[in-house]
Structures are given as structure tokens and as C-alpha cells.
mmCIF file of C-alpha atoms and ligand atoms in Angstrom:
data_model
loop_
_atom_site.group_PDB
_atom_site.id
_atom_site.type_symbol
_atom_site.label_atom_id
_atom_site.label_comp_id
_atom_site.label_asym_id
_atom_site.label_seq_id
_atom_site.Cartn_x
_atom_site.Cartn_y
_atom_site.Cartn_z
ATOM 1 C CA UNK H 1343 5.348 7.816 17.862
ATOM 2 C CA UNK H 1344 6.265 5.104 20.332
ATOM 3 C CA UNK H 1345 4.670 7.341 23.004
ATOM 4 C CA UNK H 1346 1.285 6.199 21.703
ATOM 5 C CA UNK H 1347 2.138 2.514 22.018
ATOM 6 C CA UNK H 1348 1.205 2.196 25.734
ATOM 7 C CA UNK H 1349 -2.265 3.590 24.951
ATOM 8 C CA UNK H 1350 -2.670 1.119 22.121
ATOM 9 C CA UNK H 1351 -1.470 -1.773 24.296
ATOM 10 C CA UNK H 1352 -3.902 -0.959 27.064
ATOM 11 C CA UNK H 1353 -6.783 -0.698 24.552
ATOM 12 C CA UNK H 1354 -5.818 -4.182 23.354
ATOM 13 C CA UNK H 1355 -5.700 -5.470 26.924
ATOM 14 C CA UNK H 1356 -9.224 -4.253 27.542
ATOM 15 C CA UNK H 1357 -10.649 -5.596 24.278
ATOM 16 C CA UNK H 1358 -11.886 -9.071 23.573
ATOM 17 C CA UNK H 1359 -13.209 -8.965 19.995
ATOM 18 C CA UNK H 1360 -11.033 -7.130 17.486
ATOM 19 C CA UNK H 1361 -11.490 -6.329 13.789
ATOM 20 C CA UNK H 1362 -8.549 -5.364 11.561
ATOM 21 C CA UNK H 1363 -9.274 -3.472 8.322
ATOM 22 C CA UNK H 1364 -7.135 -1.840 5.637
ATOM 23 C CA UNK H 1365 -7.385 -0.008 2.314
ATOM 24 C CA UNK H 1366 -9.095 -1.346 -0.767
ATOM 25 C CA UNK H 1367 -7.061 -2.823 -3.661
ATOM 26 C CA UNK H 1368 -4.727 -4.084 -0.951
ATOM 27 C CA UNK H 1369 -0.987 -4.119 -1.579
ATOM 28 C CA UNK H 1370 1.772 -6.019 0.231
ATOM 29 C CA UNK H 1371 1.805 -3.608 3.171
ATOM 30 C CA UNK H 1372 -1.973 -3.699 3.576
ATOM 31 C CA UNK H 1373 -2.200 -7.515 3.414
ATOM 32 C CA UNK H 1374 1.016 -8.178 5.392
ATOM 33 C CA UNK H 1375 0.224 -5.627 8.077
ATOM 34 C CA UNK H 1376 -3.397 -6.518 8.621
ATOM 35 C CA UNK H 1377 -2.769 -10.265 8.781
ATOM 36 C CA UNK H 1378 0.367 -9.878 10.961
ATOM 37 C CA UNK H 1379 -1.517 -7.713 13.442
ATOM 38 C CA UNK H 1380 -4.454 -10.117 13.356
ATOM 39 C CA UNK H 1381 -2.215 -13.125 14.141
ATOM 40 C CA UNK H 1382 -0.327 -11.282 16.867
ATOM 41 C CA UNK H 1383 -3.600 -10.323 18.528
ATOM 42 C CA UNK H 1384 -4.811 -13.921 18.279
ATOM 43 C CA UNK H 1385 -1.653 -15.029 20.081
ATOM 44 C CA UNK H 1386 -2.725 -12.706 22.887
ATOM 45 C CA UNK H 1387 -5.929 -14.668 23.162
ATOM 46 C CA UNK H 1388 -8.170 -12.192 21.355
ATOM 47 C CA UNK H 1389 -10.990 -13.038 19.018
ATOM 48 C CA UNK H 1390 -9.858 -11.438 15.750
ATOM 49 C CA UNK H 1391 -11.216 -10.976 12.234
ATOM 50 C CA UNK H 1392 -9.386 -9.370 9.311
ATOM 51 C CA UNK H 1393 -11.481 -7.814 6.533
ATOM 52 C CA UNK H 1394 -10.832 -6.158 3.194
ATOM 53 C CA UNK H 1395 -13.196 -4.778 0.583
ATOM 54 C CA UNK H 1396 -11.186 -6.374 -2.274
ATOM 55 C CA UNK H 1397 -9.707 -9.850 -2.696
ATOM 56 C CA UNK H 1398 -6.071 -10.648 -1.982
ATOM 57 C CA UNK H 1399 -4.039 -10.153 -5.212
ATOM 58 C CA UNK H 1400 -2.942 -13.486 -6.649
ATOM 59 C CA UNK H 1401 0.691 -12.395 -6.289
ATOM 60 C CA UNK H 1402 0.324 -12.187 -2.486
ATOM 61 C CA UNK H 1403 -1.838 -15.302 -1.990
ATOM 62 C CA UNK H 1404 1.276 -17.351 -0.987
ATOM 63 C CA UNK H 1405 1.508 -15.379 2.285
ATOM 64 C CA UNK H 1406 0.330 -17.188 5.427
ATOM 65 C CA UNK H 1407 -3.393 -17.106 6.269
ATOM 66 C CA UNK H 1408 -4.492 -14.941 3.335
ATOM 67 C CA UNK H 1409 -7.480 -17.296 2.973
ATOM 68 C CA UNK H 1410 -8.771 -16.064 6.340
ATOM 69 C CA UNK H 1411 -9.369 -12.475 5.186
ATOM 70 C CA UNK H 1412 -13.082 -11.797 5.161
ATOM 71 C CA UNK H 1413 -14.993 -9.940 2.446
ATOM 72 C CA UNK H 1414 -17.549 -7.469 3.707
ATOM 73 C CA UNK H 1415 -20.730 -9.256 4.739
ATOM 74 C CA UNK H 1416 -22.433 -9.004 8.093
ATOM 75 C CA UNK H 1417 -21.728 -6.579 10.872
ATOM 76 C CA UNK H 1418 -18.751 -7.776 12.951
ATOM 77 C CA UNK H 1419 -19.282 -7.828 16.690
ATOM 78 C CA UNK H 1420 -16.058 -6.053 17.706
ATOM 79 C CA UNK H 1421 -15.208 -3.717 20.575
ATOM 80 C CA UNK H 1422 -11.915 -2.587 19.040
ATOM 81 C CA UNK H 1423 -11.123 -1.892 15.385
ATOM 82 C CA UNK H 1424 -7.695 -1.353 13.853
ATOM 83 C CA UNK H 1425 -7.300 0.411 10.542
ATOM 84 C CA UNK H 1426 -3.807 -0.241 9.134
ATOM 85 C CA UNK H 1427 -2.066 1.363 6.167
ATOM 86 C CA UNK H 1428 -5.123 3.477 5.202
ATOM 87 C CA UNK H 1429 -4.657 7.245 4.812
ATOM 88 C CA UNK H 1430 -8.321 8.080 5.183
ATOM 89 C CA UNK H 1431 -11.774 6.624 5.889
ATOM 90 C CA UNK H 1432 -12.606 6.717 2.201
ATOM 91 C CA UNK H 1433 -9.642 4.504 1.310
ATOM 92 C CA UNK H 1434 -11.196 1.605 3.195
ATOM 93 C CA UNK H 1435 -14.520 1.431 1.375
ATOM 94 C CA UNK H 1436 -18.154 1.777 2.408
ATOM 95 C CA UNK H 1437 -18.887 -1.963 2.346
ATOM 96 C CA UNK H 1438 -16.242 -2.486 5.070
ATOM 97 C CA UNK H 1439 -17.467 0.430 7.175
ATOM 98 C CA UNK H 1440 -20.976 -1.076 7.022
ATOM 99 C CA UNK H 1441 -19.538 -4.067 8.958
ATOM 100 C CA UNK H 1442 -17.884 -1.900 11.647
ATOM 101 C CA UNK H 1443 -20.029 -1.317 14.758
ATOM 102 C CA UNK H 1444 -20.314 2.341 15.650
ATOM 103 C CA UNK H 1445 -19.600 1.724 19.329
ATOM 104 C CA UNK H 1446 -16.231 0.132 18.626
ATOM 105 C CA UNK H 1447 -13.049 2.063 19.528
ATOM 106 C CA UNK H 1448 -11.076 2.849 16.371
ATOM 107 C CA UNK H 1449 -7.252 2.909 16.177
ATOM 108 C CA UNK H 1450 -5.525 4.105 13.029
ATOM 109 C CA UNK H 1451 -1.956 2.876 12.406
ATOM 110 C CA UNK H 1452 -0.427 4.264 9.245
ATOM 111 C CA UNK H 1453 2.572 5.901 7.575
ATOM 112 C CA UNK H 1454 0.965 8.117 4.875
ATOM 113 C CA UNK H 1455 1.870 11.800 5.236
ATOM 114 C CA UNK H 1456 -1.665 12.522 3.961
ATOM 115 C CA UNK H 1457 -3.307 10.589 6.798
ATOM 116 C CA UNK H 1458 -6.480 12.360 7.964
ATOM 117 C CA UNK H 1459 -6.251 11.092 11.573
ATOM 118 C CA UNK H 1460 -9.817 9.829 11.348
ATOM 119 C CA UNK H 1461 -9.799 7.487 14.354
ATOM 120 C CA UNK H 1462 -10.279 7.728 18.120
ATOM 121 C CA UNK H 1463 -6.552 7.052 18.493
ATOM 122 C CA UNK H 1464 -4.107 7.826 15.672
ATOM 123 C CA UNK H 1465 -0.646 6.340 15.398
ATOM 124 C CA UNK H 1466 0.759 7.910 12.235
ATOM 125 C CA UNK H 1467 4.490 7.910 11.502
ATOM 126 C CA UNK H 1468 5.068 9.433 8.096
ATOM 127 C CA UNK H 1469 8.785 8.690 8.368
ATOM 128 C CA UNK H 1470 8.145 4.963 8.517
ATOM 129 C CA UNK H 1471 8.550 3.367 5.081
ATOM 130 C CA UNK H 1472 5.774 0.858 5.750
ATOM 131 C CA UNK H 1473 2.991 0.257 8.249
ATOM 132 C CA UNK H 1474 4.654 -3.119 8.832
ATOM 133 C CA UNK H 1475 7.602 -1.314 10.407
ATOM 134 C CA UNK H 1476 5.366 0.474 12.920
ATOM 135 C CA UNK H 1477 3.651 -2.826 13.762
ATOM 136 C CA UNK H 1478 6.991 -4.476 14.414
ATOM 137 C CA UNK H 1479 7.867 -1.658 16.812
ATOM 138 C CA UNK H 1480 4.493 -2.065 18.494
ATOM 139 C CA UNK H 1481 5.158 -5.792 18.866
ATOM 140 C CA UNK H 1482 8.505 -5.023 20.454
ATOM 141 C CA UNK H 1483 6.933 -2.504 22.831
ATOM 142 C CA UNK H 1484 4.335 -5.097 23.826
ATOM 143 C CA UNK H 1485 6.913 -7.863 24.230
ATOM 144 C CA UNK H 1486 4.875 -9.950 21.789
ATOM 145 C CA UNK H 1487 6.354 -13.128 20.482
ATOM 146 C CA UNK H 1488 6.714 -13.441 16.702
ATOM 147 C CA UNK H 1489 6.506 -16.705 14.843
ATOM 148 C CA UNK H 1490 7.851 -17.391 11.332
ATOM 149 C CA UNK H 1491 4.454 -16.744 9.733
ATOM 150 C CA UNK H 1492 3.963 -13.378 11.401
ATOM 151 C CA UNK H 1493 7.566 -12.460 10.609
ATOM 152 C CA UNK H 1494 7.038 -13.357 6.928
ATOM 153 C CA UNK H 1495 3.953 -11.114 6.755
ATOM 154 C CA UNK H 1496 5.813 -8.175 8.311
ATOM 155 C CA UNK H 1497 8.801 -8.781 6.040
ATOM 156 C CA UNK H 1498 6.551 -8.779 2.957
ATOM 157 C CA UNK H 1499 4.811 -5.613 4.182
ATOM 158 C CA UNK H 1500 8.095 -3.732 4.565
ATOM 159 C CA UNK H 1501 9.791 -5.214 1.504
ATOM 160 C CA UNK H 1502 6.962 -4.330 -0.896
ATOM 161 C CA UNK H 1503 6.649 -0.731 0.342
ATOM 162 C CA UNK H 1504 10.423 -0.136 0.184
ATOM 163 C CA UNK H 1505 10.999 -1.739 -3.230
ATOM 164 C CA UNK H 1506 12.828 -4.551 -1.470
ATOM 165 C CA UNK H 1507 14.636 -2.311 1.032
ATOM 166 C CA UNK H 1508 15.807 0.022 -1.729
ATOM 167 C CA UNK H 1509 13.789 3.285 -1.558
ATOM 168 C CA UNK H 1510 15.156 6.391 0.273
ATOM 169 C CA UNK H 1511 12.655 5.815 3.105
ATOM 170 C CA UNK H 1512 14.714 2.739 4.057
ATOM 171 C CA UNK H 1513 16.681 3.537 7.244
ATOM 172 C CA UNK H 1514 19.002 1.669 9.561
ATOM 173 C CA UNK H 1515 15.917 0.933 11.651
ATOM 174 C CA UNK H 1516 14.251 -0.695 8.641
ATOM 175 C CA UNK H 1517 17.318 -2.848 8.060
ATOM 176 C CA UNK H 1518 17.500 -3.733 11.763
ATOM 177 C CA UNK H 1519 13.893 -4.869 11.637
ATOM 178 C CA UNK H 1520 14.585 -6.800 8.428
ATOM 179 C CA UNK H 1521 17.352 -8.608 10.308
ATOM 180 C CA UNK H 1522 15.097 -9.348 13.280
ATOM 181 C CA UNK H 1523 12.495 -10.799 10.947
ATOM 182 C CA UNK H 1524 15.063 -13.097 9.383
ATOM 183 C CA UNK H 1525 16.119 -14.127 12.879
ATOM 184 C CA UNK H 1526 12.427 -14.901 13.613
ATOM 185 C CA UNK H 1527 12.383 -17.422 10.794
ATOM 186 C CA UNK H 1528 11.830 -15.631 7.462
ATOM 187 C CA UNK H 1529 13.543 -17.167 4.482
ATOM 188 C CA UNK H 1530 14.597 -14.058 2.512
ATOM 189 C CA UNK H 1531 15.396 -16.075 -0.622
ATOM 190 C CA UNK H 1532 12.023 -17.745 -0.709
ATOM 191 C CA UNK H 1533 9.932 -14.672 0.121
ATOM 192 C CA UNK H 1534 11.782 -12.491 -2.371
ATOM 193 C CA UNK H 1535 11.409 -15.105 -5.064
ATOM 194 C CA UNK H 1536 7.686 -15.381 -4.384
ATOM 195 C CA UNK H 1537 7.288 -11.601 -4.345
ATOM 196 C CA UNK H 1538 9.503 -10.622 -7.261
ATOM 197 C CA UNK H 1539 10.216 -13.651 -9.424
ATOM 198 C CA UNK H 1540 6.882 -15.340 -9.659
ATOM 199 C CA UNK H 1541 4.824 -13.276 -12.126
ATOM 200 C CA UNK H 1542 2.052 -14.753 -14.194
ATOM 201 C CA UNK H 1543 2.840 -14.509 -17.883
ATOM 202 C CA UNK H 1544 -0.030 -12.074 -18.497
ATOM 203 C CA UNK H 1545 1.720 -9.554 -16.262
ATOM 204 C CA UNK H 1546 4.697 -9.498 -18.597
ATOM 205 C CA UNK H 1547 2.373 -9.467 -21.629
ATOM 206 C CA UNK H 1548 0.727 -6.374 -20.138
ATOM 207 C CA UNK H 1549 4.141 -4.791 -19.682
ATOM 208 C CA UNK H 1550 4.978 -5.469 -23.349
ATOM 209 C CA UNK H 1551 1.783 -3.741 -24.507
ATOM 210 C CA UNK H 1552 2.115 -0.811 -22.129
ATOM 211 C CA UNK H 1553 5.745 -0.130 -23.067
ATOM 212 C CA UNK H 1554 4.800 0.129 -26.774
ATOM 213 C CA UNK H 1555 3.181 3.447 -25.913
ATOM 214 C CA UNK H 1556 5.729 4.588 -23.331
ATOM 215 C CA UNK H 1557 5.659 8.354 -23.384
ATOM 216 C CA UNK H 1558 8.356 10.839 -22.422
ATOM 217 C CA UNK H 1559 7.763 14.483 -21.530
ATOM 218 C CA UNK H 1560 9.793 17.411 -20.251
ATOM 219 C CA UNK H 1561 13.167 16.382 -21.701
ATOM 220 C CA UNK H 1562 12.735 12.801 -20.565
ATOM 221 C CA UNK H 1563 12.251 13.796 -16.925
ATOM 222 C CA UNK H 1564 8.759 12.315 -16.944
ATOM 223 C CA UNK H 1565 7.840 8.883 -18.306
ATOM 224 C CA UNK H 1566 4.282 7.637 -18.391
ATOM 225 C CA UNK H 1567 2.194 4.742 -19.612
ATOM 226 C CA UNK H 1568 -1.544 4.369 -20.068
ATOM 227 C CA UNK H 1569 -3.713 1.336 -19.615
ATOM 228 C CA UNK H 1570 -7.087 1.596 -21.364
ATOM 229 C CA UNK H 1571 -9.913 -0.552 -20.019
ATOM 230 C CA UNK H 1572 -10.018 -2.453 -23.316
ATOM 231 C CA UNK H 1573 -6.498 -3.837 -22.698
ATOM 232 C CA UNK H 1574 -7.361 -4.736 -19.094
ATOM 233 C CA UNK H 1575 -10.290 -6.734 -20.404
ATOM 234 C CA UNK H 1576 -8.434 -8.267 -23.361
ATOM 235 C CA UNK H 1577 -5.657 -9.653 -21.099
ATOM 236 C CA UNK H 1578 -8.032 -10.370 -18.158
ATOM 237 C CA UNK H 1579 -5.705 -8.361 -15.909
ATOM 238 C CA UNK H 1580 -6.425 -8.614 -12.207
ATOM 239 C CA UNK H 1581 -5.442 -6.617 -9.145
ATOM 240 C CA UNK H 1582 -1.683 -6.512 -8.835
ATOM 241 C CA UNK H 1583 -0.919 -7.499 -12.416
ATOM 242 C CA UNK H 1584 0.156 -3.986 -13.373
ATOM 243 C CA UNK H 1585 1.901 -3.101 -10.142
ATOM 244 C CA UNK H 1586 5.454 -3.490 -11.493
ATOM 245 C CA UNK H 1587 5.002 -1.305 -14.556
ATOM 246 C CA UNK H 1588 5.808 1.923 -12.775
ATOM 247 C CA UNK H 1589 8.993 0.517 -11.303
ATOM 248 C CA UNK H 1590 10.277 -0.354 -14.749
ATOM 249 C CA UNK H 1591 9.786 3.158 -16.114
ATOM 250 C CA UNK H 1592 11.013 4.938 -13.008
ATOM 251 C CA UNK H 1593 14.292 3.037 -13.371
ATOM 252 C CA UNK H 1594 15.170 4.943 -16.578
ATOM 253 C CA UNK H 1595 18.144 7.214 -15.896
ATOM 254 C CA UNK H 1596 16.642 10.532 -17.110
ATOM 255 C CA UNK H 1597 13.309 9.971 -15.371
ATOM 256 C CA UNK H 1598 12.479 11.883 -12.203
ATOM 257 C CA UNK H 1599 8.704 11.358 -12.231
ATOM 258 C CA UNK H 1600 7.029 8.175 -13.490
ATOM 259 C CA UNK H 1601 3.274 7.930 -13.932
ATOM 260 C CA UNK H 1602 0.880 5.097 -14.635
ATOM 261 C CA UNK H 1603 -2.617 5.928 -15.834
ATOM 262 C CA UNK H 1604 -5.250 3.207 -15.584
ATOM 263 C CA UNK H 1605 -8.779 3.510 -16.907
ATOM 264 C CA UNK H 1606 -11.179 1.920 -14.378
ATOM 265 C CA UNK H 1607 -14.584 0.418 -15.103
ATOM 266 C CA UNK H 1608 -17.000 3.332 -14.936
ATOM 267 C CA UNK H 1609 -14.580 5.695 -16.632
ATOM 268 C CA UNK H 1610 -12.545 7.115 -13.775
ATOM 269 C CA UNK H 1611 -8.776 7.199 -14.175
ATOM 270 C CA UNK H 1612 -6.526 5.791 -11.454
ATOM 271 C CA UNK H 1613 -3.162 7.525 -11.393
ATOM 272 C CA UNK H 1614 -0.076 6.076 -9.656
ATOM 273 C CA UNK H 1615 3.027 8.216 -9.573
ATOM 274 C CA UNK H 1616 6.592 7.950 -8.327
ATOM 275 C CA UNK H 1617 9.324 10.517 -7.923
ATOM 276 C CA UNK H 1618 13.044 9.951 -7.505
ATOM 277 C CA UNK H 1619 13.725 13.407 -6.124
ATOM 278 C CA UNK H 1620 12.098 14.886 -3.000
ATOM 279 C CA UNK H 1621 12.218 18.379 -4.614
ATOM 280 C CA UNK H 1622 9.509 17.130 -6.961
ATOM 281 C CA UNK H 1623 6.745 15.799 -4.728
ATOM 282 C CA UNK H 1624 4.207 13.569 -6.417
ATOM 283 C CA UNK H 1625 2.324 13.657 -3.140
ATOM 284 C CA UNK H 1626 1.651 17.363 -3.728
ATOM 285 C CA UNK H 1627 0.707 16.818 -7.338
ATOM 286 C CA UNK H 1628 -1.758 14.074 -6.365
ATOM 287 C CA UNK H 1629 -3.145 16.141 -3.502
ATOM 288 C CA UNK H 1630 -4.083 18.792 -6.072
ATOM 289 C CA UNK H 1631 -6.400 16.169 -7.605
ATOM 290 C CA UNK H 1632 -7.824 15.055 -4.268
ATOM 291 C CA UNK H 1633 -5.441 12.126 -3.905
ATOM 292 C CA UNK H 1634 -2.518 11.638 -1.592
ATOM 293 C CA UNK H 1635 0.343 9.476 -0.441
ATOM 294 C CA UNK H 1636 4.005 10.254 0.096
ATOM 295 C CA UNK H 1637 6.498 12.674 -1.412
ATOM 296 C CA UNK H 1638 7.989 9.954 -3.599
ATOM 297 C CA UNK H 1639 4.960 7.697 -4.120
ATOM 298 C CA UNK H 1640 1.394 8.887 -4.425
ATOM 299 C CA UNK H 1641 -1.888 8.283 -6.221
ATOM 300 C CA UNK H 1642 -5.081 9.974 -7.240
ATOM 301 C CA UNK H 1643 -8.300 9.274 -9.133
ATOM 302 C CA UNK H 1644 -9.273 11.678 -11.898
ATOM 303 C CA UNK H 1645 -12.390 12.037 -14.000
ATOM 304 C CA UNK H 1646 -12.044 10.553 -17.481
ATOM 305 C CA UNK H 1647 -11.728 10.296 -20.368
ATOM 306 C CA UNK H 1648 -8.185 8.893 -20.292
ATOM 307 C CA UNK H 1649 -6.608 11.434 -22.700
ATOM 308 C CA UNK H 1650 -8.083 14.286 -20.733
ATOM 309 C CA UNK H 1651 -6.855 12.991 -17.350
ATOM 310 C CA UNK H 1652 -3.373 12.425 -18.818
ATOM 311 C CA UNK H 1653 -3.277 16.002 -20.138
ATOM 312 C CA UNK H 1654 -4.365 17.518 -16.823
ATOM 313 C CA UNK H 1655 -1.928 15.458 -14.760
ATOM 314 C CA UNK H 1656 1.027 16.117 -17.045
ATOM 315 C CA UNK H 1657 0.190 19.785 -16.965
ATOM 316 C CA UNK H 1658 0.550 19.744 -13.201
ATOM 317 C CA UNK H 1659 3.900 17.951 -13.504
ATOM 318 C CA UNK H 1660 5.012 20.650 -15.935
ATOM 319 C CA UNK H 1661 4.283 23.338 -13.299
ATOM 320 C CA UNK H 1662 6.219 21.348 -10.713
ATOM 321 C CA UNK H 1663 9.264 21.189 -12.966
ATOM 322 C CA UNK H 1664 8.928 24.862 -13.869
ATOM 323 C CA UNK H 1665 8.588 26.076 -10.302
ATOM 324 C CA UNK H 1666 11.729 24.277 -9.080
HETATM 325 MN MN1 MN L 2865 2.041 1.201 3.158
#
């Protein structure tokens, strides 16, 4: 992994205008990683823009410089482009690609095991729990100086992808980096409060409605909830409002696989899934439906209607339980 860092560093040296992009519906790792990289490159004297197809979720807007993230508009004059935390080209969105000049050199930094290595240079570490961790290591390799803002972005990136340094992907290296980020000026109490104890009321209202129809299958080993578009509209739910639902149901003692089904405008069904046991890979289940992710956290998009998608996905989970 770190063997690719010198190549990346020399590409940065040679570049003057850099664009940083990430996946659509950005999460904490996407926002934290793309802004942290953008700010670190700026400190090196580069001209940098950060772009995302979708707006910053309200829950992450407290992070430094989120207001500087561009929405797709005009073509960006860049000679180097970084894609961070995106498993494939299609995860970034066509509107963003329309702003990326074809001549630009593309570097892909990511931690998804399903990464398609779509760039000119690919730095993919599927053991890393977050792209933010790889970026911290890159910063160390480059001898880059962090400031409290950059450190907070990297901390948020790693914290949100590890369930606050709790998931099995959390290693001693992750904890070391967490410590370094605190040393660089992050206030753990404040960031954690902003990330995990600052929900809008509608997020908890959504949880109340979703849990009314909490469903258990396969002797309680699978728990799932469904969010019809009508509820999304009724509660004016935005990006990020339903993110915590799956963590609540995966915390049930009997549950090995937790699934969240969300009906999207247009009728497709977005599926988020989590596993607590590497023998039951939700990454493989999602890959069957053209999605991807990690062994313990993965997603896919299925054709609707909702009932039908639920039935097909649960059927696949049944086979996973039966074949193990
Ligand atoms: Mn990530």
C-alpha cells in the first residue's frame, strides 16, 4: 500500500491544479476525506477544488470548510484528479465526471474491497477501515503538516466509518492515528457530540416510524426495516437522516445481518446491509445484486417495487445462512 505513496507524492509535486471528488450521497468518510485532502494539498500551494454530486448532509455541515464543496457545474481546469472513498466510477455520478477534464491524471484512493481500480493510479487498501486512515498515512509519508481543521476532518472520516472506533476493522493503527489526530488538535468530546448527539428531531421521528414495522427473519438472525417514499416525503427526510437506523437494529443480540430498505424517487430500492459475522458476507450478497462494499457493510440498488426487492434480498440472505 504505502509503496504507492511515492508515486502519488511525485504526481502531486508535478501538478498545479487539482480536483478532489468522491461518491454521491456522501457520508462522513467521503466528506472528511475529500475536504482533508483538499486542505492538505492547498497547504502545499496547490490550486484545489473539491466537488460532490450531492449536497453535504446537514449532520456533517459543522465540519470545517464544508461550504467550499462545489456542486457539478462547469468543467474544472485540473491536471490531477483524486477520487477518494469511491469503489467505482459509477459511484461518483455522471454530473461530476462531466466536470473532469479527460487529459487529467486520475488517482483513486479507497478502501472498498469491491473497488474496480478505475484510475490511472490506484491506491486501494481494503484492510483500512476508512479512506481517512489511508490519507493520514499518505500525509505522514509526505511529511505534511496537519492543522486542527484537517485533523478534525480525518477524525470524522475514520470515526464515522468505524462506528466511532468500534467495528472489527478498527486496528491498533486506527487507534494510533486517532491519538495522533487528537494530538493535532481535535477535541474528541466536541466532534463526537456533533456527530452522534446532535440529531434533528425528525431523525428520531423516522426511527420511531421505521421500528413499528421492524421485521425479523431466520430465527431472529436477520432484522430489517423498510422506508417507503411516502414516509420520506411526509417527514421531509433528507440525506443522512436515516443513517443511524441500521446501527440500532444491528445492535440486537440475536441479529447477525441487519438490512435497511429505502424506496428512492423513481422506484428503485436502495439497500444498506450490515453483518456482525465475517462468515456471512453482506458484501457478497450485495455483489449478487450488482452492488458492493465490504464483508460487514455493503449496499446495493434493486429494482422495485419495495415488497419485491425485500423478498429477493431476504431470499439471498436465506441462502447465505443455509450454506454456512
Ligand atoms: Mn469509506
